[in-house]
CSV table of C-alpha atoms and ligand atoms in Angstrom, one decimal:
chain,number,residue,atom,x,y,z
A,1,MET,CA,93.9,245.8,121.3
A,2,ILE,CA,91.9,243.6,123.7
A,3,VAL,CA,88.2,243.5,122.6
A,4,ALA,CA,86.8,241.7,125.6
A,5,SER,CA,87.9,240.4,129.0
A,6,TYR,CA,86.7,237.3,130.9
A,7,ASP,CA,87.4,235.7,134.2
A,8,VAL,CA,87.9,232.3,132.5
A,9,VAL,CA,88.5,231.3,128.9
A,10,VAL,CA,88.1,227.6,128.0
A,11,ILE,CA,89.9,226.3,124.8
A,12,GLY,CA,88.2,223.3,123.3
A,13,GLY,CA,84.5,222.4,123.1
A,14,GLY,CA,84.7,218.6,123.6
A,15,PRO,CA,83.3,217.0,126.8
A,16,ALA,CA,86.2,218.3,128.9
A,17,GLY,CA,85.8,221.9,127.7
A,18,LEU,CA,82.0,221.8,127.9
A,19,ALA,CA,82.1,220.6,131.6
A,20,ALA,CA,84.8,223.1,132.4
A,21,ALA,CA,82.8,226.0,130.9
A,22,VAL,CA,79.6,225.0,132.8
A,23,SER,CA,81.3,224.6,136.1
A,24,SER,CA,83.2,227.8,135.7
A,25,HIS,CA,80.0,229.7,135.0
A,26,GLU,CA,78.2,228.0,138.0
A,27,SER,CA,81.1,229.1,140.2
A,28,GLY,CA,80.3,232.7,139.3
A,29,ALA,CA,82.9,233.5,136.7
A,30,SER,CA,82.3,235.2,133.3
A,31,THR,CA,83.3,232.5,130.9
A,32,LEU,CA,84.1,232.2,127.2
A,33,LEU,CA,84.4,228.9,125.4
A,34,ILE,CA,86.4,228.8,122.1
A,35,GLU,CA,86.1,225.9,119.6
A,36,ARG,CA,87.9,225.7,116.3
A,37,GLU,CA,85.2,223.6,114.6
A,38,ASP,CA,81.7,224.7,113.6
A,39,ARG,CA,80.0,222.5,116.2
A,40,LEU,CA,80.6,221.7,119.8
A,41,GLY,CA,81.1,218.1,121.0
A,42,GLY,CA,84.7,217.3,120.1
A,43,ILE,CA,85.5,213.8,119.1
A,44,LEU,CA,82.2,212.5,120.5
A,45,LYS,CA,80.4,213.8,117.3
A,46,GLN,CA,81.9,210.9,115.3
A,47,CYS,CA,81.6,208.2,118.0
A,48,ILE,CA,78.2,206.9,117.0
A,49,HIS,CA,78.6,203.6,118.9
A,50,ASP,CA,77.2,203.4,122.5
A,51,GLY,CA,79.0,202.9,125.8
A,52,PHE,CA,79.3,206.5,126.9
A,53,GLY,CA,77.8,208.0,130.1
A,54,LEU,CA,77.4,204.9,132.3
A,55,GLU,CA,79.1,206.7,135.2
A,56,ARG,CA,77.9,210.3,134.6
A,57,PHE,CA,74.3,209.8,133.5
A,58,ASN,CA,73.7,206.1,134.5
A,59,GLN,CA,72.7,205.6,130.9
A,60,ARG,CA,74.3,203.8,127.9
A,61,LEU,CA,74.5,206.7,125.4
A,62,THR,CA,76.1,207.1,122.0
A,63,GLY,CA,78.9,209.8,121.7
A,64,PRO,CA,76.5,212.4,120.0
A,65,GLU,CA,73.8,211.8,122.7
A,66,TYR,CA,76.4,212.3,125.4
A,67,ALA,CA,77.6,215.5,123.7
A,68,CYS,CA,74.0,216.8,123.3
A,69,LYS,CA,73.4,216.5,127.1
A,70,GLU,CA,76.5,218.5,127.8
A,71,ILE,CA,75.8,221.1,125.1
A,72,GLU,CA,72.2,221.5,126.5
A,73,LYS,CA,73.6,222.3,130.0
A,74,LEU,CA,76.0,224.9,128.4
A,75,ARG,CA,73.1,226.5,126.5
A,76,GLU,CA,71.0,226.7,129.7
A,77,CYS,CA,73.6,228.7,131.5
A,78,GLY,CA,74.2,231.0,128.5
A,79,VAL,CA,78.0,230.8,128.4
A,80,LYS,CA,79.5,232.8,125.6
A,81,VAL,CA,80.8,230.5,122.8
A,82,PHE,CA,83.1,231.4,119.8
A,83,LEU,CA,82.8,228.6,117.1
A,84,ASN,CA,85.1,228.3,114.0
A,85,SER,CA,87.7,230.1,116.1
A,86,PHE,CA,91.2,229.1,116.6
A,87,VAL,CA,93.5,230.2,119.4
A,88,ARG,CA,96.8,231.2,117.6
A,89,GLU,CA,98.8,232.6,120.4
A,90,ILE,CA,98.7,233.1,124.1
A,91,LYS,CA,100.8,235.7,126.0
A,92,GLN,CA,101.2,235.7,129.7
A,93,LEU,CA,100.6,239.2,131.2
A,94,GLU,CA,101.5,240.5,134.6
A,95,ARG,CA,98.1,239.4,135.7
A,96,GLY,CA,96.3,236.8,133.5
A,97,PHE,CA,96.7,236.2,129.8
A,98,GLU,CA,96.0,237.6,126.3
A,99,LEU,CA,94.8,235.3,123.6
A,100,GLU,CA,95.0,236.0,119.9
A,101,ILE,CA,92.0,234.3,118.2
A,102,GLN,CA,91.6,233.8,114.4
A,103,ASN,CA,88.1,233.4,112.8
A,104,SER,CA,86.4,234.3,109.6
A,105,LYS,CA,85.9,237.9,110.8
A,106,GLY,CA,89.7,238.3,111.3
A,107,VAL,CA,91.9,238.4,114.4
A,108,ALA,CA,90.6,239.3,117.9
A,109,ARG,CA,92.4,239.7,121.2
A,110,VAL,CA,90.7,238.6,124.4
A,111,GLY,CA,92.0,239.0,127.9
A,112,THR,CA,91.4,236.5,130.7
A,113,LYS,CA,92.4,235.9,134.3
A,114,SER,CA,92.5,232.1,134.0
A,115,ILE,CA,92.6,229.6,131.0
A,116,VAL,CA,91.4,226.0,130.9
A,117,PHE,CA,93.2,224.0,128.2
A,118,ALA,CA,90.8,221.3,126.9
A,119,MET,CA,92.1,220.7,123.4
A,120,GLY,CA,91.9,216.9,123.4
A,121,CYS,CA,94.5,214.8,121.6
A,122,ARG,CA,95.6,213.9,118.1
A,123,GLU,CA,96.3,210.6,116.5
A,124,ARG,CA,99.8,209.4,115.8
A,125,SER,CA,100.1,209.4,112.0
A,126,ALA,CA,101.9,207.3,109.4
A,127,LYS,CA,104.8,209.8,109.5
A,128,GLN,CA,105.4,208.9,113.1
A,129,VAL,CA,105.5,205.1,112.5
A,130,PHE,CA,108.4,203.9,110.4
A,131,ILE,CA,107.1,201.7,107.5
A,132,HIS,CA,109.0,201.1,104.3
A,133,GLY,CA,107.5,201.4,100.8
A,134,THR,CA,105.3,203.9,98.9
A,135,ARG,CA,102.8,206.4,100.2
A,136,PRO,CA,99.7,205.8,98.1
A,137,ALA,CA,96.1,206.8,99.0
A,138,GLY,CA,94.5,204.5,101.5
A,139,VAL,CA,96.9,204.9,104.4
A,140,MET,CA,94.8,206.7,107.1
A,141,THR,CA,94.3,206.9,110.9
A,142,ALA,CA,91.4,205.1,112.5
A,143,GLY,CA,89.9,208.5,113.5
A,144,GLN,CA,90.1,209.6,109.8
A,145,ALA,CA,88.3,206.4,108.7
A,146,GLN,CA,85.7,207.0,111.4
A,147,PHE,CA,85.2,210.6,110.2
A,148,PHE,CA,84.8,209.4,106.6
A,149,ILE,CA,82.1,206.8,107.5
A,150,ASN,CA,80.2,208.3,110.4
A,151,ILE,CA,80.3,212.0,109.4
A,152,GLN,CA,80.8,212.2,105.7
A,153,GLY,CA,79.1,208.9,104.7
A,154,TYR,CA,82.0,207.6,102.5
A,155,MET,CA,83.3,204.1,102.7
A,156,PRO,CA,87.1,204.4,102.7
A,157,SER,CA,87.9,200.7,102.3
A,158,LYS,CA,86.7,197.4,100.9
A,159,ARG,CA,89.5,195.3,102.4
A,160,ALA,CA,91.5,196.7,105.3
A,161,VAL,CA,94.5,195.8,107.4
A,162,ILE,CA,94.6,197.6,110.8
A,163,LEU,CA,97.9,198.4,112.4
A,164,GLY,CA,97.8,198.8,116.2
A,165,SER,CA,95.2,197.5,118.6
A,166,GLY,CA,94.2,200.9,120.2
A,167,ASP,CA,90.5,201.3,121.0
A,168,ILE,CA,89.7,203.5,117.9
A,169,GLY,CA,91.2,200.8,115.6
A,170,LEU,CA,89.2,198.1,117.3
A,171,ILE,CA,86.0,200.1,117.1
A,172,MET,CA,86.7,200.8,113.4
A,173,ALA,CA,87.4,197.2,112.7
A,174,ARG,CA,83.8,196.4,113.8
A,175,ARG,CA,82.4,199.5,112.0
A,176,LEU,CA,84.0,198.5,108.7
A,177,VAL,CA,82.6,195.0,108.9
A,178,LEU,CA,79.1,196.3,109.8
A,179,GLU,CA,79.3,198.5,106.7
A,180,GLY,CA,80.2,195.5,104.4
A,181,ALA,CA,84.0,195.8,104.2
A,182,GLU,CA,86.4,192.9,105.0
A,183,VAL,CA,89.0,193.4,107.8
A,184,GLU,CA,91.8,191.0,107.1
A,185,GLY,CA,93.2,191.4,110.6
A,186,VAL,CA,94.5,193.7,113.3
A,187,TYR,CA,98.3,193.6,113.8
A,188,GLU,CA,99.9,194.7,117.1
A,189,ILE,CA,103.7,195.0,117.5
A,190,LYS,CA,103.5,194.4,121.3
A,191,SER,CA,102.8,191.0,122.9
A,192,GLU,CA,99.6,192.5,124.6
A,193,PRO,CA,96.7,194.3,123.0
A,194,SER,CA,96.6,198.1,123.6
A,195,GLY,CA,92.8,198.4,123.7
A,196,LEU,CA,90.3,197.7,126.4
A,197,SER,CA,89.4,194.1,127.0
A,198,ARG,CA,85.7,194.8,126.3
A,199,ASN,CA,86.6,196.2,122.9
A,200,ILE,CA,88.7,193.1,122.1
A,201,ALA,CA,85.7,191.0,122.9
A,202,GLN,CA,82.9,193.1,121.4
A,203,CYS,CA,84.7,194.5,118.3
A,204,LEU,CA,87.1,191.6,117.3
A,205,GLU,CA,86.0,188.3,118.8
A,206,ASP,CA,82.3,188.8,118.2
A,207,PHE,CA,83.1,189.5,114.5
A,208,ASN,CA,85.7,186.8,114.0
A,209,ILE,CA,88.4,189.5,113.2
A,210,PRO,CA,91.9,188.0,113.9
A,211,LEU,CA,94.2,189.8,116.3
A,212,HIS,CA,97.9,189.1,115.6
A,213,LEU,CA,100.2,190.0,118.5
A,214,SER,CA,104.0,190.6,118.2
A,215,THR,CA,103.4,191.3,114.5
A,216,THR,CA,103.7,194.5,112.5
A,217,VAL,CA,103.4,196.0,109.0
A,218,THR,CA,106.8,196.3,107.5
A,219,ARG,CA,106.1,197.6,104.0
A,220,VAL,CA,103.3,199.3,102.0
A,221,PHE,CA,102.8,198.5,98.3
A,222,GLY,CA,100.8,200.5,95.7
A,223,LYS,CA,101.2,203.5,93.4
A,224,GLU,CA,98.0,205.5,93.4
A,225,ARG,CA,96.2,203.4,95.9
A,226,VAL,CA,97.3,200.8,98.5
A,227,GLU,CA,97.5,197.4,96.8
A,228,GLY,CA,98.9,195.4,99.7
A,229,VAL,CA,101.1,195.4,102.8
A,230,GLU,CA,103.8,193.1,104.1
A,231,VAL,CA,103.5,191.9,107.7
A,232,ALA,CA,106.2,190.1,109.8
A,233,GLN,CA,106.5,188.7,113.3
A,234,ILE,CA,108.6,190.6,115.9
A,235,ASP,CA,110.8,189.2,118.6
A,236,SER,CA,111.1,190.4,122.2
A,237,ASN,CA,113.7,193.0,121.1
A,238,PHE,CA,111.2,194.4,118.6
A,239,LYS,CA,113.3,193.0,115.7
A,240,ILE,CA,111.8,191.4,112.6
A,241,VAL,CA,111.9,187.5,112.7
A,242,GLU,CA,113.4,186.8,109.3
A,243,GLY,CA,111.4,184.4,107.1
A,244,THR,CA,108.0,185.3,108.7
A,245,GLN,CA,107.3,188.1,106.2
A,246,ARG,CA,104.0,187.6,104.2
A,247,TYR,CA,102.1,189.7,101.7
A,248,ILE,CA,98.5,190.7,102.3
A,249,PRO,CA,96.4,192.2,99.4
A,250,CYS,CA,94.3,195.1,100.7
A,251,ASP,CA,93.2,198.6,99.6
A,252,SER,CA,93.8,200.4,102.9
A,253,LEU,CA,96.0,200.4,105.9
A,254,ILE,CA,94.3,201.9,109.0
A,255,LEU,CA,96.5,203.1,111.8
A,256,SER,CA,95.6,202.9,115.5
A,257,VAL,CA,99.0,203.5,117.0
A,258,GLY,CA,98.4,205.9,119.8
A,259,LEU,CA,97.1,209.4,120.8
A,260,ILE,CA,99.1,212.4,121.7
A,261,PRO,CA,97.7,215.1,123.9
A,262,GLU,CA,97.4,218.5,122.1
A,263,ASN,CA,99.7,220.7,124.1
A,264,ASP,CA,101.8,222.8,121.7
A,265,MET,CA,100.3,226.0,123.2
A,266,LEU,CA,101.3,225.1,126.7
A,267,GLU,CA,104.9,224.5,125.6
A,268,THR,CA,105.0,228.0,124.1
A,269,LEU,CA,104.1,229.3,127.6
A,270,GLY,CA,107.2,227.5,129.0
A,271,LEU,CA,105.3,224.6,130.6
A,272,VAL,CA,107.2,221.4,130.8
A,273,LEU,CA,105.2,218.3,129.9
A,274,ASP,CA,105.2,215.0,131.9
A,275,ASN,CA,107.0,212.5,129.7
A,276,SER,CA,104.6,209.7,130.7
A,277,THR,CA,101.3,211.5,130.0
A,278,LYS,CA,102.5,214.1,127.4
A,279,GLY,CA,100.3,216.5,129.4
A,280,PRO,CA,101.3,219.1,131.9
A,281,TYR,CA,102.0,218.4,135.6
A,282,VAL,CA,98.9,219.3,137.7
A,283,ASP,CA,97.7,219.3,141.3
A,284,GLN,CA,94.3,218.0,142.4
A,285,ASN,CA,92.7,221.3,141.2
A,286,MET,CA,94.0,220.5,137.7
A,287,HIS,CA,96.2,223.6,138.2
A,288,THR,CA,99.4,223.4,136.1
A,289,MET,CA,102.7,224.7,137.3
A,290,LEU,CA,101.8,228.1,135.7
A,291,ASP,CA,99.5,230.2,137.9
A,292,GLY,CA,96.0,230.6,136.3
A,293,ALA,CA,96.5,227.8,133.7
A,294,PHE,CA,94.4,224.6,134.1
A,295,SER,CA,94.3,221.4,132.1
A,296,CYS,CA,91.7,218.7,131.7
A,297,GLY,CA,90.4,215.8,129.6
A,298,ASN,CA,92.5,214.2,126.9
A,299,ALA,CA,94.8,217.2,126.8
A,300,LEU,CA,95.9,216.3,130.3
A,301,HIS,CA,96.3,212.5,129.7
A,302,VAL,CA,94.5,210.1,127.4
A,303,ASN,CA,91.4,208.9,129.1
A,304,ASP,CA,89.4,205.8,128.1
A,305,LEU,CA,86.0,207.1,129.3
A,306,ALA,CA,84.3,210.4,128.4
A,307,ASP,CA,82.8,210.4,131.9
A,308,PHE,CA,86.3,210.8,133.5
A,309,VAL,CA,87.0,213.5,130.9
A,310,SER,CA,83.9,215.5,132.0
A,311,GLU,CA,84.8,215.0,135.7
A,312,SER,CA,88.3,216.5,135.2
A,313,GLY,CA,86.7,219.3,133.2
A,314,GLU,CA,84.4,220.1,136.1
A,315,ILE,CA,87.3,220.3,138.5
A,316,ALA,CA,89.4,222.5,136.2
A,317,GLY,CA,86.5,224.9,135.4
A,318,ARG,CA,85.6,225.3,139.1
A,319,SER,CA,89.2,225.8,140.1
A,320,ALA,CA,89.8,228.3,137.2
A,321,ALA,CA,86.8,230.4,138.4
A,322,LEU,CA,88.1,230.4,142.0
A,323,PHE,CA,91.5,231.4,140.8
A,324,ALA,CA,90.0,234.3,138.9
A,325,LYS,CA,88.2,235.5,142.0
A,326,GLY,CA,91.4,235.2,144.1
A,327,GLU,CA,89.9,232.3,146.1
A,328,LEU,CA,92.1,229.5,145.0
A,329,LEU,CA,95.1,229.3,147.2
A,330,ARG,CA,98.0,227.2,146.0
A,331,GLY,CA,98.8,225.2,149.1
A,332,GLU,CA,101.9,223.2,149.6
A,333,SER,CA,102.0,220.8,146.6
A,334,LEU,CA,103.7,217.5,147.5
A,335,PRO,CA,104.8,215.1,144.7
A,336,VAL,CA,102.8,211.9,144.5
A,337,GLU,CA,105.4,209.1,144.4
A,338,ASP,CA,105.2,205.4,143.6
A,339,ASN,CA,107.1,202.1,143.7
A,340,GLY,CA,107.9,202.0,140.0
A,341,LYS,CA,105.0,199.9,138.8
A,342,PHE,CA,103.0,202.7,137.4
A,343,LEU,CA,102.9,204.1,133.8
A,344,TYR,CA,101.6,207.3,135.4
A,345,LYS,CA,99.4,208.9,138.0
A,346,VAL,CA,97.4,212.1,137.6
A,347,PRO,CA,97.5,214.5,139.4
A,348,GLN,CA,101.2,214.3,139.9
A,349,PHE,CA,101.1,216.8,142.9
A,350,ALA,CA,98.7,217.0,145.8
A,351,ASP,CA,98.0,219.5,148.5
A,352,PRO,CA,97.7,217.6,151.8
A,353,CYS,CA,95.8,220.5,153.3
A,354,SER,CA,93.0,220.4,150.7
A,355,SER,CA,89.5,220.0,152.1
A,356,GLU,CA,88.2,218.4,148.9
A,357,ASP,CA,88.4,214.6,148.0
A,358,LEU,CA,91.7,213.8,146.3
A,359,ILE,CA,90.8,212.1,143.0
A,360,PHE,CA,93.7,210.2,141.2
A,361,TYR,CA,93.7,208.3,137.9
A,362,PHE,CA,96.4,205.8,137.2
A,363,ARG,CA,97.6,203.2,134.7
A,364,VAL,CA,100.0,200.4,135.5
A,365,LYS,CA,103.2,199.7,133.4
A,366,LYS,CA,102.4,196.1,132.8
A,367,GLU,CA,99.7,193.6,133.6
A,368,CYS,CA,99.5,192.5,137.2
A,369,ARG,CA,97.2,189.9,138.7
A,370,ASN,CA,95.9,189.6,142.3
A,371,ALA,CA,97.6,192.9,143.1
A,372,ARG,CA,97.0,195.2,146.1
A,373,LEU,CA,97.3,198.9,145.9
A,374,GLU,CA,98.2,200.8,149.1
A,375,VAL,CA,98.6,204.5,149.2
A,376,LYS,CA,100.6,205.7,152.1
A,377,ASN,CA,100.9,209.1,153.8
A,378,GLY,CA,104.0,208.7,156.1
A,379,ASP,CA,103.6,205.2,157.6
A,380,ASP,CA,99.7,205.4,157.5
A,381,VAL,CA,97.8,203.5,154.8
A,382,VAL,CA,95.2,206.0,153.5
A,383,PHE,CA,93.8,203.9,150.7
A,384,SER,CA,93.9,200.1,150.1
A,385,LYS,CA,92.3,198.0,147.4
A,386,LYS,CA,92.7,194.6,145.9
A,387,TYR,CA,92.5,194.1,142.1
A,388,MET,CA,92.1,190.8,140.3
A,389,VAL,CA,93.8,192.2,137.3
A,390,LEU,CA,95.3,195.5,136.3
A,391,ARG,CA,96.2,196.2,132.6
A,392,PRO,CA,97.9,199.2,131.1
A,393,PRO,CA,94.9,200.0,128.7
A,394,GLU,CA,92.5,200.2,131.6
A,395,MET,CA,92.6,203.5,133.6
A,396,GLU,CA,91.8,203.2,137.3
A,397,LYS,CA,90.4,205.8,139.7
A,398,VAL,CA,91.2,206.3,143.4
A,399,ILE,CA,89.4,208.7,145.8
A,400,ILE,CA,91.1,209.6,149.0
A,401,LYS,CA,89.2,211.4,151.7
A,402,PRO,CA,91.1,214.6,152.9
A,403,GLU,CA,90.7,213.7,156.6
A,404,LYS,CA,92.9,210.6,156.0
A,405,ILE,CA,95.9,212.8,155.2
A,406,VAL,CA,97.2,213.6,158.7
A,407,HIS,CA,100.9,213.9,158.0
A,408,LYS,CA,100.7,217.3,156.1
A,409,ASP,CA,104.5,217.4,155.5
A,410,ARG,CA,104.7,213.8,154.1
A,411,SER,CA,104.1,212.9,150.5
A,412,LEU,CA,101.6,210.3,149.2
A,413,VAL,CA,103.2,207.1,147.9
A,414,PHE,CA,101.4,204.6,145.6
A,415,ASN,CA,102.6,201.0,146.2
A,416,LEU,CA,101.4,198.1,144.1
A,417,VAL,CA,102.3,194.7,145.4
A,418,GLU,CA,101.4,191.4,143.5
A,419,ALA,CA,100.0,188.6,145.7
A,420,ASN,CA,103.0,186.3,145.4
A,421,ASN,CA,105.3,189.1,146.5
A,422,GLU,CA,103.3,190.1,149.6
B,501,LIG,C1,87.0,206.4,118.5
B,501,LIG,C2,86.8,206.7,119.9
B,501,LIG,C3,86.0,205.9,120.6
B,501,LIG,C4,85.7,206.2,121.9
B,501,LIG,N1,84.8,205.4,122.6
B,501,LIG,C5,84.5,205.7,123.9
B,501,LIG,C6,83.4,205.0,124.6
B,501,LIG,O1,82.9,204.0,124.1
B,501,LIG,N2,83.1,205.4,125.9
B,501,LIG,C7,83.7,206.5,126.4
B,501,LIG,O2,83.3,206.8,127.6
B,501,LIG,N3,84.7,207.2,125.8
B,501,LIG,C8,85.1,206.8,124.5
B,501,LIG,N4,86.1,207.5,123.9
B,501,LIG,C9,86.8,208.6,124.6
B,501,LIG,C10,86.2,209.9,124.6
B,501,LIG,O3,85.5,210.2,123.4
B,501,LIG,C11,87.3,211.0,124.7
B,501,LIG,O4,88.0,210.6,125.8
B,501,LIG,C12,86.7,212.4,124.9
B,501,LIG,O5,86.0,212.7,123.7
B,501,LIG,C13,87.9,213.4,125.0
B,501,LIG,O6,87.3,214.6,125.3
B,501,LIG,P1,88.1,216.0,125.2
B,501,LIG,O7,87.1,217.1,125.5
B,501,LIG,O8,89.3,215.9,126.1
B,501,LIG,O9,88.7,216.1,123.8
B,501,LIG,P2,87.9,216.2,122.3
B,501,LIG,O10,86.6,215.4,122.4
B,501,LIG,O11,89.0,215.7,121.3
B,501,LIG,O12,87.7,217.8,122.2
B,501,LIG,C14,88.7,218.7,122.0
B,501,LIG,C15,88.2,219.9,121.3
B,501,LIG,O13,89.1,220.9,121.3
B,501,LIG,C16,89.1,221.6,120.0
B,501,LIG,N5,90.4,222.3,119.8
B,501,LIG,C17,91.6,221.8,119.8
B,501,LIG,N6,92.6,222.7,119.6
B,501,LIG,C18,91.9,223.9,119.6
B,501,LIG,C19,92.3,225.3,119.4
B,501,LIG,N7,93.6,225.6,119.3
B,501,LIG,N8,91.4,226.3,119.4
B,501,LIG,C20,90.1,225.9,119.6
B,501,LIG,N9,89.6,224.7,119.7
B,501,LIG,C21,90.5,223.7,119.7
B,501,LIG,C22,88.9,220.5,119.0
B,501,LIG,O14,88.3,220.9,117.8
B,501,LIG,C23,87.9,219.6,119.8
B,501,LIG,O15,86.5,219.9,119.5
B,501,LIG,C24,86.3,207.3,122.5
B,501,LIG,C25,87.2,208.1,121.8
B,501,LIG,C26,87.5,207.8,120.5
B,501,LIG,C27,88.4,208.7,119.7
């Protein structure tokens, strides 16, 4: 039996879900926010370093400070919140959806006209990375190490090896050193680092932590606890270069080998995920291919800035509210195409008749220098920008004014040309 009905239900209380719930409420929709943990704020709660909010608040905030500002906004509008509540199942009804929610009081069913998926992402774990050897205590993800130190106050390591140069690993390398541990090195299988340039400089170089590219961990040693790891160099075909193996004594192996958007629930609703983003396909309203289902934040694609996460949450929340009121018309969605140089672009579809700014986020496949991006609508260039350098870890944002799109039946095409090819 459905115990309550809302216009919009937002799943996930991180920065994406918080922004979505506030904008849904401000757009006049009755809104419920569901969070499985006992506090709002998502991953920001454990990111105690600064660097958040430069775009959104023009301030350099820590993760918890950023989260507090968003939580205050939510409290001011009085949006209904369920904490310690987990969405177990979603059923699509003829109109809207029914959610089965589990919490300490039992199971409740809630009806809604629209849903915003804002469940963030999870870290790739040791099981998803093939490493020979034993499985002793001390093998953990960078996010787990961050949770131990910043939330629980435990030191999980005295001498660590970090596998993968993702941002969380870089941030944790610095954090471990600041807390008195030794970080022997960061080992990255690719020939380029995966994290942001600023994190390489501020977290590794400033602390003399070596970064070994084209190198990986091939074996873990230890019975109860990690005693050491074997590392080896990797050739351009990702094969071990024989004779380069060496043993490193350490008490932990910390993994920073990628994030995966949390979208199992969407798949149960029959939504196909974009293989490049691991999130759903959306249009510029963050509307998925399923009517009434919206996605934002890290559940849509892995963002590097919380500010962009909040921005996509705002769009998704507002659009979900309009959909619930019958005011969001799905115009003609044209696929956004490219010349093969892009890892991905979000949104993947755009309504050329939209009266709102079209906001796109993209990442390139590989580093390009002195490149020019041109976005074309038919033969007209509707956006053009030169970039000194574009790197896959750094997400870029493009805003296209709606009045520029004059060929309403022609798709948008992203073309990236490097200077020597122009
Ligand atoms: C270590 C680290 C360092 C970072 N550093 C920076 C930085 O310096 N500057 C910056 O701008 N950004 C930084 N970021 C990025 C930023 O923190 C994230 O992009 C942002 O927090 C993602 O927000 P989100 O709301 O999409 O997801 P999350 O913050 O992960 O929130 C998702 C929420 O959904 C909840 N949830 C999931 N499934 C369910 C379910 N079934 N039912 C109910 N609730 C559910 C989760 O419990 C969680 O609270 C960093 C991220 C990390 C991990």
